[in-house]
Coordinates of C-alpha atoms in Angstrom, one line a residue:
D1423 CA 17.9 6.1 -25.4
P1424 CA 18.3 9.6 -24.0
D1425 CA 20.5 12.3 -25.4
W1426 CA 21.1 14.2 -22.2
Y1427 CA 21.4 13.8 -18.5
T1428 CA 18.8 15.4 -16.2
D1429 CA 19.0 18.8 -14.6
Y1430 CA 17.2 18.9 -11.2
S1431 CA 18.1 22.4 -10.2
T1432 CA 15.2 24.1 -11.9
G1433 CA 12.5 22.9 -9.6
T1434 CA 11.2 20.4 -12.2
A1435 CA 13.3 17.7 -13.8
V1436 CA 14.3 18.8 -17.3
P1437 CA 17.0 17.7 -19.8
D1438 CA 20.5 19.2 -19.2
Y1439 CA 21.4 20.2 -22.7
S1440 CA 25.0 21.0 -21.6
N1441 CA 25.6 17.4 -20.4
P1442 CA 25.4 14.7 -23.1
Y1443 CA 24.3 11.3 -21.9
D1444 CA 27.1 8.7 -22.3
G1445 CA 25.5 5.6 -20.7
E1446 CA 23.7 2.6 -22.1
S1447 CA 20.1 2.9 -23.1
L1448 CA 17.1 2.0 -20.9
E1449 CA 16.0 -1.5 -21.7
E1450 CA 13.7 -4.3 -20.6
N1451 CA 13.8 -7.8 -21.9
S1452 CA 11.3 -10.0 -20.0
Q1453 CA 9.3 -13.1 -20.7
Y1454 CA 6.1 -14.3 -19.0
F1455 CA 4.7 -17.8 -19.3
T1456 CA 1.5 -19.2 -17.7
A1457 CA -0.4 -22.5 -18.0
R1458 CA -3.7 -23.5 -16.6
Y1459 CA -5.4 -27.0 -16.2
T1460 CA -9.0 -27.6 -15.0
D1461 CA -10.9 -30.8 -14.3
A1462 CA -14.6 -30.3 -13.4
D1463 CA -14.9 -34.1 -12.7
F1464 CA -12.2 -34.3 -10.1
S1465 CA -13.2 -36.6 -7.3
L1466 CA -13.1 -33.9 -4.6
G1467 CA -14.8 -31.2 -6.6
S1468 CA -13.6 -28.9 -9.4
L1469 CA -9.8 -28.9 -9.7
E1470 CA -7.7 -26.0 -11.1
V1471 CA -3.9 -26.1 -11.4
K1472 CA -2.0 -22.9 -12.5
A1473 CA 1.7 -22.6 -13.1
F1474 CA 3.9 -19.7 -14.2
Y1475 CA 7.5 -18.7 -15.0
N1476 CA 8.7 -15.1 -15.4
H1477 CA 12.2 -14.0 -16.4
I1478 CA 12.8 -10.2 -15.9
E1479 CA 15.8 -8.3 -17.1
K1480 CA 15.7 -4.5 -16.6
R1481 CA 18.6 -2.1 -17.3
S1482 CA 18.2 1.3 -15.7
L1483 CA 19.7 4.5 -17.0
M1484 CA 23.1 5.9 -15.9
T1485 CA 22.7 8.5 -13.2
E1486 CA 24.9 11.3 -11.8
L1487 CA 25.3 12.6 -8.3
S1488 CA 22.7 15.3 -7.8
S1489 CA 20.1 16.7 -5.3
V1490 CA 17.9 13.8 -6.1
N1491 CA 20.5 11.0 -6.8
T1492 CA 22.3 11.5 -3.5
F1493 CA 24.1 8.1 -3.5
V1494 CA 26.0 6.8 -6.6
Y1495 CA 28.6 4.2 -7.1
T1496 CA 32.1 5.5 -7.8
S1497 CA 33.2 3.4 -10.8
D1498 CA 30.0 2.1 -12.5
N1499 CA 26.6 3.6 -11.7
Q1500 CA 24.4 1.9 -14.3
T1501 CA 22.8 -1.4 -13.2
V1502 CA 20.7 -4.3 -14.5
L1503 CA 18.1 -6.0 -12.4
Y1504 CA 17.6 -9.8 -13.0
G1505 CA 14.7 -11.8 -11.7
D1506 CA 13.5 -15.3 -12.1
R1507 CA 10.1 -16.2 -10.6
A1508 CA 8.3 -19.5 -10.9
G1509 CA 5.4 -21.1 -9.1
A1510 CA 2.3 -23.2 -9.0
T1511 CA -1.1 -23.2 -7.4
A1512 CA -3.4 -26.2 -7.0
S1513 CA -7.0 -25.5 -5.8
V1514 CA -10.1 -27.5 -5.4
N1515 CA -13.7 -26.2 -5.1
S1516 CA -15.6 -28.7 -3.0
A1517 CA -19.3 -28.6 -2.2
L1518 CA -20.4 -28.3 1.5
D1519 CA -24.1 -29.0 1.0
F1520 CA -24.2 -30.9 4.3
L1521 CA -24.0 -27.4 6.0
T1522 CA -26.5 -25.6 3.8
E1523 CA -27.4 -26.0 0.2
G1524 CA -25.0 -24.0 -2.0
S1525 CA -22.2 -24.0 0.5
N1526 CA -18.7 -24.6 -0.9
V1527 CA -15.0 -24.3 0.0
T1528 CA -12.0 -23.5 -2.2
W1529 CA -8.8 -25.0 -0.7
G1530 CA -5.4 -25.7 -1.9
V1531 CA -1.6 -25.0 -1.8
D1532 CA 0.8 -22.4 -3.4
Y1533 CA 4.5 -22.6 -4.1
T1534 CA 6.6 -19.7 -5.4
F1535 CA 10.4 -19.6 -6.1
D1536 CA 12.0 -16.1 -6.5
R1537 CA 15.6 -15.3 -7.3
T1538 CA 16.7 -11.7 -7.6
T1539 CA 20.0 -10.1 -8.4
Q1540 CA 21.1 -6.6 -9.4
E1541 CA 24.5 -5.9 -11.0
T1542 CA 26.4 -3.0 -12.6
I1543 CA 27.1 -3.1 -16.3
G1544 CA 30.5 -4.4 -15.4
G1545 CA 29.1 -7.3 -13.4
A1546 CA 29.5 -6.2 -9.8
D1547 CA 26.7 -7.0 -7.4
V1548 CA 25.0 -3.9 -5.9
I1549 CA 22.4 -5.8 -3.9
A1550 CA 22.7 -9.0 -2.0
P1551 CA 21.7 -11.8 -4.4
M1552 CA 18.8 -13.5 -2.7
T1553 CA 16.5 -16.5 -3.2
Q1554 CA 13.1 -16.9 -1.6
N1555 CA 10.9 -20.0 -1.4
Q1556 CA 7.3 -19.5 -0.3
I1557 CA 4.9 -22.3 0.6
A1558 CA 1.3 -21.6 1.5
G1559 CA -1.9 -23.4 2.3
F1560 CA -5.3 -21.8 2.1
A1561 CA -9.1 -22.3 2.4
Q1562 CA -12.0 -20.0 1.5
A1563 CA -15.6 -21.0 2.3
E1564 CA -18.9 -19.4 1.2
I1565 CA -22.0 -20.4 3.2
P1566 CA -25.6 -19.2 2.5
V1567 CA -26.8 -18.8 6.0
I1568 CA -30.3 -17.7 5.0
D1569 CA -31.9 -16.8 1.7
R1570 CA -30.8 -13.2 2.0
F1571 CA -27.5 -13.5 3.8
R1572 CA -24.2 -15.2 2.6
L1573 CA -21.1 -15.6 4.8
Q1574 CA -17.5 -15.9 3.5
A1575 CA -14.5 -16.8 5.6
G1576 CA -11.0 -18.0 5.0
A1577 CA -7.6 -18.6 6.3
R1578 CA -4.1 -18.8 4.8
F1579 CA -0.7 -19.8 6.2
D1580 CA 2.5 -18.6 4.5
Q1581 CA 5.9 -19.9 5.2
F1582 CA 8.9 -18.1 3.7
F1583 CA 12.5 -19.3 3.4
L1584 CA 14.9 -16.5 2.5
S1585 CA 18.5 -17.2 1.5
V1586 CA 20.8 -14.1 1.2
D1587 CA 24.2 -14.4 -0.4
D1588 CA 27.3 -12.6 0.9
F1589 CA 28.4 -9.7 -1.3
T1590 CA 30.4 -6.5 -1.3
R1591 CA 28.5 -3.2 -1.7
P1592 CA 30.8 -1.1 -4.0
E1593 CA 32.6 2.1 -3.1
S1594 CA 30.2 5.0 -3.4
Q1595 CA 29.8 8.8 -3.3
T1596 CA 27.3 11.0 -1.5
N1597 CA 26.5 14.7 -1.3
L1598 CA 24.6 14.4 2.0
L1599 CA 27.5 15.4 4.3
A1600 CA 27.5 19.2 3.9
S1601 CA 27.3 19.4 7.7
R1602 CA 30.8 17.9 7.9
G1603 CA 32.1 20.4 5.3
L1604 CA 32.1 17.9 2.5
S1605 CA 30.4 18.7 -0.8
V1606 CA 31.1 15.2 -2.2
A1607 CA 32.3 12.4 0.1
T1608 CA 33.6 9.0 -0.9
I1609 CA 32.3 6.2 1.3
G1610 CA 34.0 2.9 1.5
A1611 CA 32.9 -0.5 0.2
V1612 CA 31.1 -2.7 2.7
D1613 CA 31.2 -6.5 3.0
V1614 CA 27.6 -7.7 3.7
T1615 CA 27.2 -11.1 5.4
G1616 CA 24.1 -12.9 4.3
G1617 CA 22.4 -15.9 5.8
D1618 CA 19.3 -18.0 5.9
F1619 CA 16.1 -16.6 7.3
S1620 CA 12.6 -17.9 7.8
Y1621 CA 9.3 -16.3 8.8
N1622 CA 5.7 -17.2 8.6
Q1623 CA 2.3 -15.8 9.2
W1624 CA -1.4 -16.8 9.5
T1625 CA -3.9 -14.4 7.8
F1626 CA -7.7 -14.5 8.1
N1627 CA -10.7 -13.0 6.5
I1628 CA -14.4 -13.0 7.2
G1629 CA -17.3 -11.1 5.6
G1630 CA -20.9 -11.2 4.7
V1631 CA -23.4 -10.0 2.0
F1632 CA -27.0 -9.2 2.8
D1633 CA -29.7 -8.7 0.2
V1634 CA -31.4 -5.4 1.2
T1635 CA -33.7 -5.7 -1.8
E1636 CA -33.6 -7.8 -5.0
D1637 CA -31.5 -5.1 -6.6
M1638 CA -29.2 -3.9 -3.7
Q1639 CA -26.8 -5.6 -1.3
A1640 CA -25.0 -4.4 1.9
Y1641 CA -21.6 -6.0 2.6
G1642 CA -18.9 -5.9 5.1
N1643 CA -15.6 -7.7 5.7
F1644 CA -12.5 -8.0 7.7
S1645 CA -9.3 -9.2 6.0
Q1646 CA -5.6 -9.4 6.7
G1647 CA -2.6 -8.9 4.4
Y1648 CA 1.0 -9.8 4.8
A1649 CA 3.7 -7.7 3.0
L1650 CA 7.5 -7.5 2.9
A1651 CA 9.4 -4.3 2.4
D1652 CA 12.0 -3.9 -0.4
V1653 CA 14.8 -5.7 1.5
G1654 CA 17.1 -5.5 -1.5
A1655 CA 17.1 -1.7 -1.3
F1656 CA 18.7 -1.9 2.1
T1657 CA 21.6 -4.0 1.0
R1658 CA 22.1 -1.6 -2.0
R1659 CA 22.8 1.1 0.7
A1660 CA 24.5 -1.1 3.2
G1661 CA 26.6 0.9 5.6
A1662 CA 24.8 4.1 4.5
N1663 CA 21.2 3.6 5.5
T1664 CA 21.7 6.2 8.2
T1665 CA 24.4 8.9 8.7
A1666 CA 25.5 7.1 11.8
E1667 CA 26.4 4.1 9.8
L1668 CA 28.8 6.1 7.5
C1669 CA 31.6 6.2 10.0
S1670 CA 30.8 3.1 12.1
I1671 CA 30.5 0.8 9.0
S1672 CA 31.4 2.4 5.7
G1673 CA 34.1 4.9 6.5
I1674 CA 34.4 8.4 4.9
S1675 CA 37.5 9.1 2.9
G1676 CA 39.8 11.5 4.8
V1677 CA 37.3 11.7 7.8
C1678 CA 36.9 8.3 9.4
T1679 CA 37.5 4.6 8.9
G1680 CA 34.5 2.2 9.5
S1681 CA 34.5 -1.5 10.1
G1682 CA 33.7 -2.2 6.5
T1683 CA 31.4 -5.1 7.4
T1684 CA 27.7 -5.5 8.3
S1685 CA 25.1 -8.2 8.3
F1686 CA 21.8 -8.6 6.4
A1687 CA 20.2 -9.4 9.8
D1688 CA 21.0 -5.8 10.9
I1689 CA 19.6 -4.2 7.7
S1690 CA 16.3 -5.9 6.8
P1691 CA 13.0 -4.6 8.1
E1692 CA 10.3 -6.8 9.6
P1693 CA 7.3 -8.0 7.6
Q1694 CA 4.1 -6.0 7.9
L1695 CA 0.7 -7.4 8.8
V1696 CA -2.2 -5.2 7.8
N1697 CA -5.8 -5.4 9.1
T1698 CA -8.5 -4.0 6.9
Y1699 CA -12.1 -3.4 7.6
E1700 CA -14.6 -2.5 4.9
I1701 CA -18.3 -1.8 4.6
G1702 CA -20.4 -0.9 1.6
L1703 CA -23.6 -0.8 -0.5
R1704 CA -23.9 -1.9 -4.1
G1705 CA -26.8 -2.2 -6.5
D1706 CA -27.8 -2.9 -10.1
W1707 CA -31.1 -1.3 -11.2
D1708 CA -31.0 -2.3 -14.8
R1709 CA -29.9 1.0 -16.4
F1710 CA -28.0 2.2 -13.4
R1711 CA -25.2 0.5 -11.3
A1712 CA -23.4 1.8 -8.2
N1713 CA -21.1 0.9 -5.4
L1714 CA -20.2 2.9 -2.3
S1715 CA -17.6 1.6 0.2
A1716 CA -15.5 2.8 3.1
Y1717 CA -12.4 1.1 4.5
F1718 CA -10.1 1.4 7.5
S1719 CA -6.7 -0.2 7.8
T1720 CA -4.3 -0.6 10.7
S1721 CA -0.8 -1.9 11.1
D1722 CA 1.6 -2.2 14.0
K1723 CA 4.7 -2.2 11.8
G1724 CA 4.4 0.1 8.8
T1725 CA 6.8 0.4 6.0
T1726 CA 7.2 4.2 5.6
F1727 CA 10.3 5.4 3.9
D1728 CA 12.1 8.1 5.9
A1729 CA 14.0 10.3 3.5
S1730 CA 16.0 12.0 6.4
T1731 CA 17.6 8.7 7.4
N1732 CA 17.4 6.9 4.1
S1733 CA 15.6 4.0 5.8
I1734 CA 12.3 2.4 6.6
S1735 CA 10.6 3.5 9.8
Q1736 CA 8.3 0.8 11.2
Q1737 CA 5.7 2.3 13.5
K1738 CA 2.0 2.0 14.0
E1739 CA 0.0 3.4 11.1
R1740 CA -3.7 3.7 10.1
L1741 CA -5.3 4.5 6.7
W1742 CA -8.9 5.2 5.8
G1743 CA -10.8 6.1 2.7
V1744 CA -14.1 6.1 0.7
E1745 CA -14.7 4.9 -2.8
F1746 CA -17.7 5.4 -5.1
N1747 CA -18.3 4.1 -8.6
G1748 CA -21.5 4.5 -10.6
E1749 CA -22.6 4.0 -14.2
A1750 CA -25.8 4.7 -16.1
N1751 CA -27.1 3.7 -19.5
V1752 CA -28.4 7.1 -20.7
L1753 CA -29.0 5.8 -24.2
D1754 CA -29.1 2.4 -25.8
W1755 CA -25.7 3.1 -27.3
M1756 CA -24.1 5.2 -24.6
S1757 CA -23.3 5.0 -20.9
V1758 CA -21.8 7.5 -18.5
G1759 CA -20.0 6.8 -15.2
T1760 CA -17.7 8.0 -12.5
V1761 CA -15.1 6.6 -10.2
L1762 CA -14.3 8.7 -7.1
G1763 CA -11.8 8.0 -4.3
Y1764 CA -10.6 9.6 -1.1
S1765 CA -7.7 8.3 1.1
E1766 CA -5.7 9.6 4.1
G1767 CA -3.5 8.1 6.8
Q1768 CA -1.5 8.8 9.9
Y1769 CA 1.4 7.1 11.7
D1770 CA 3.3 7.2 15.0
T1771 CA 6.6 9.0 14.2
D1772 CA 8.1 8.8 17.7
D1773 CA 6.9 5.3 18.5
D1774 CA 5.1 6.3 21.7
G1775 CA 1.8 4.6 20.7
E1776 CA 0.1 7.8 19.6
F1777 CA -0.7 8.8 16.0
D1778 CA 1.0 12.2 15.7
S1779 CA 1.6 12.8 11.9
Y1780 CA 0.0 12.3 8.6
L1781 CA 1.7 9.7 6.4
P1782 CA 4.2 11.2 3.9
N1783 CA 3.4 11.8 0.3
N1784 CA 5.3 8.8 -0.8
R1785 CA 2.6 6.7 0.8
I1786 CA -0.4 8.9 -0.2
P1787 CA 0.5 11.2 -3.1
T1788 CA -3.0 12.4 -3.8
T1789 CA -5.9 12.8 -1.4
F1790 CA -8.8 12.9 -3.9
K1791 CA -8.9 11.3 -7.3
G1792 CA -11.6 10.6 -9.8
L1793 CA -12.7 9.7 -13.3
L1794 CA -15.7 10.8 -15.4
Y1795 CA -16.2 8.7 -18.5
S1796 CA -18.5 7.8 -21.3
N1797 CA -18.6 4.5 -23.3
M1798 CA -20.2 4.6 -26.8
N1799 CA -21.1 1.7 -29.1
F1800 CA -21.5 2.3 -32.8
E1801 CA -22.3 0.3 -35.9
H1802 CA -19.7 -2.1 -37.4
D1803 CA -18.4 -3.1 -34.0
I1804 CA -16.8 0.3 -33.3
T1805 CA -16.5 1.5 -29.7
A1806 CA -15.3 4.8 -28.2
R1807 CA -14.5 6.1 -24.8
A1808 CA -14.0 9.6 -23.5
E1809 CA -12.5 10.4 -20.0
V1810 CA -11.9 13.3 -17.7
E1811 CA -9.3 12.3 -15.2
F1812 CA -8.5 14.4 -12.1
F1813 CA -6.6 14.3 -8.9
S1814 CA -6.1 16.8 -6.1
G1815 CA -2.5 16.2 -5.1
R1816 CA -1.7 16.6 -1.4
S1817 CA -0.8 19.5 1.0
R1818 CA -0.3 17.8 4.3
D1819 CA 3.4 18.6 4.1
I1820 CA 3.6 22.3 3.3
D1821 CA 7.3 22.1 2.2
N1822 CA 6.5 19.2 -0.2
K1823 CA 3.0 20.2 -1.5
I1824 CA 1.9 18.3 -4.6
D1825 CA -0.5 20.0 -7.0
G1826 CA -3.5 18.5 -8.7
A1827 CA -4.5 18.4 -12.3
V1828 CA -7.3 17.6 -14.8
L1829 CA -6.6 15.5 -17.9
L1830 CA -8.7 14.7 -21.0
N1831 CA -8.3 11.2 -22.5
A1832 CA -10.0 9.4 -25.4
A1833 CA -9.9 6.0 -27.2
V1834 CA -11.6 4.3 -30.2
A1835 CA -11.5 0.6 -31.1
K1836 CA -12.7 -1.6 -34.0
T1837 CA -13.4 -5.4 -33.5
F1838 CA -13.1 -7.7 -36.5
E1839 CA -14.6 -11.0 -37.4
N1840 CA -11.4 -12.9 -36.7
N1841 CA -11.5 -11.7 -33.1
G1842 CA -8.9 -9.1 -33.8
R1843 CA -9.2 -5.7 -32.2
L1844 CA -7.5 -2.5 -33.4
S1845 CA -7.3 0.3 -30.8
L1846 CA -6.2 3.9 -30.8
G1847 CA -5.9 5.8 -27.5
I1848 CA -4.8 9.4 -26.7
R1849 CA -4.0 10.4 -23.1
N1850 CA -3.7 14.0 -22.1
I1851 CA -5.3 15.3 -25.3
L1852 CA -4.7 18.9 -24.4
D1853 CA -1.1 18.3 -23.6
T1854 CA -1.6 19.7 -20.1
D1855 CA 1.5 20.6 -18.2
Y1856 CA 1.2 18.9 -14.8
I1857 CA 3.1 17.2 -12.1
N1858 CA 3.0 13.4 -11.8
P1859 CA 1.9 12.9 -8.1
T1860 CA 3.3 9.4 -7.6
A1861 CA 6.8 10.1 -9.2
T1862 CA 7.0 13.4 -7.4
A1863 CA 6.2 11.9 -4.0
T1864 CA 8.6 9.1 -4.5
R1865 CA 11.6 11.2 -5.8
G1866 CA 11.0 14.2 -3.5
I1867 CA 11.3 16.6 -6.4
N1868 CA 8.8 17.7 -9.0
V1869 CA 8.6 15.3 -11.9
A1870 CA 6.6 16.4 -14.9
G1871 CA 3.8 14.1 -16.0
L1872 CA 3.7 12.7 -19.6
G1873 CA 2.5 15.1 -22.3
R1874 CA 0.1 14.1 -25.0
T1875 CA 0.6 10.3 -25.5
I1876 CA -0.7 8.3 -28.4
A1877 CA -0.9 4.5 -28.4
L1878 CA -1.9 2.2 -31.3
S1879 CA -2.4 -1.5 -30.7
Y1880 CA -3.7 -4.6 -32.5
Q1881 CA -4.7 -7.7 -30.5
V1882 CA -5.9 -11.1 -31.6
K1883 CA -7.4 -13.8 -29.4
F1884 CA -7.3 -17.4 -30.5

């Protein structure tokens, strides 16, 4: 429940003490339910059925027109997101000993229902209400080829049915038209025609693990993933996703009159299919454990947000990275470890088939990141953890460079005989002033990271 609006003119977002906040508070009221049933004596193998239902209700803060919030609704700029999601998965693990001893396949079906709406406090829709049904079938097999080599392979087919309701995007204001001599422009409401859409995709994976020694394995795999962009965001800016749309669709008060109509079919981006290749080595030598892997991902239709056009650009892209984690038991009661990661990526900005630019910061906010930690076990079921967390930021875009930081964190916990656990954690112990790389990359302006944060929790398992 903030007292003030935000001032973005100082280079870092800070409270604007001259501008009292007059909107409703930030609020989330969500429920999550899951159920799981297993039957090891099922006739076809080992059966597992999982079901879930989630109800999500999130009220955002009121925002004002600024250098960051460049698009606001004229009459009511505070919204509530509603989501209802339910689904079930049935899977069976069946033996395939007729191939080789120890072979098995996990197969089954998925169903997911998803209904999403977003409204102003006054009840006006700001995105197209949409309902999606997803049905999938899958199979994943593991086959010991020889004593030292195991093969995994799988396939999945997803069928999506998307129903988008008609709605009217409310009248809005923007400050992005200085080139037209307008400091603040009112852009007209837009009627968005929905419709019914369907799309589907096969995805595959294959990989193997080879026992180099009794303590170390080499592995490699190829996998595919299927992802959809935030289609609701495009209806929220319907008629204003590009400056060209402002006059042709929305209309600018005192400047031009648009058609006032558009269709979801002209707004939504295409789904993205990602191919990922990974190789690695891992081992467990009693008091020391380690894993080193490298990956490379490609996509013909990326989902990179282009801030200059307020839209998704869908061109070829590729990402690569290296990850390492290792842990050693230096004493019977203490272990030390590290997690290190590097990632980078490029994309084809002019759609000519050549990779010509690095991906923007909103896709990769920090190039290097890592963690050094120590876990300690004491008498009376007391444990402690100390961490040094660090990240490099990113400097590929000189005009939007993100700085790195080093943070110190710690936690202590006590486990009781009733399976209760009391935990106390402190993040950023030294109250280091730093820039949150992910929020800064997403917003396009420096957003300060959290200062010293203390969390106390009590958990019981029964």
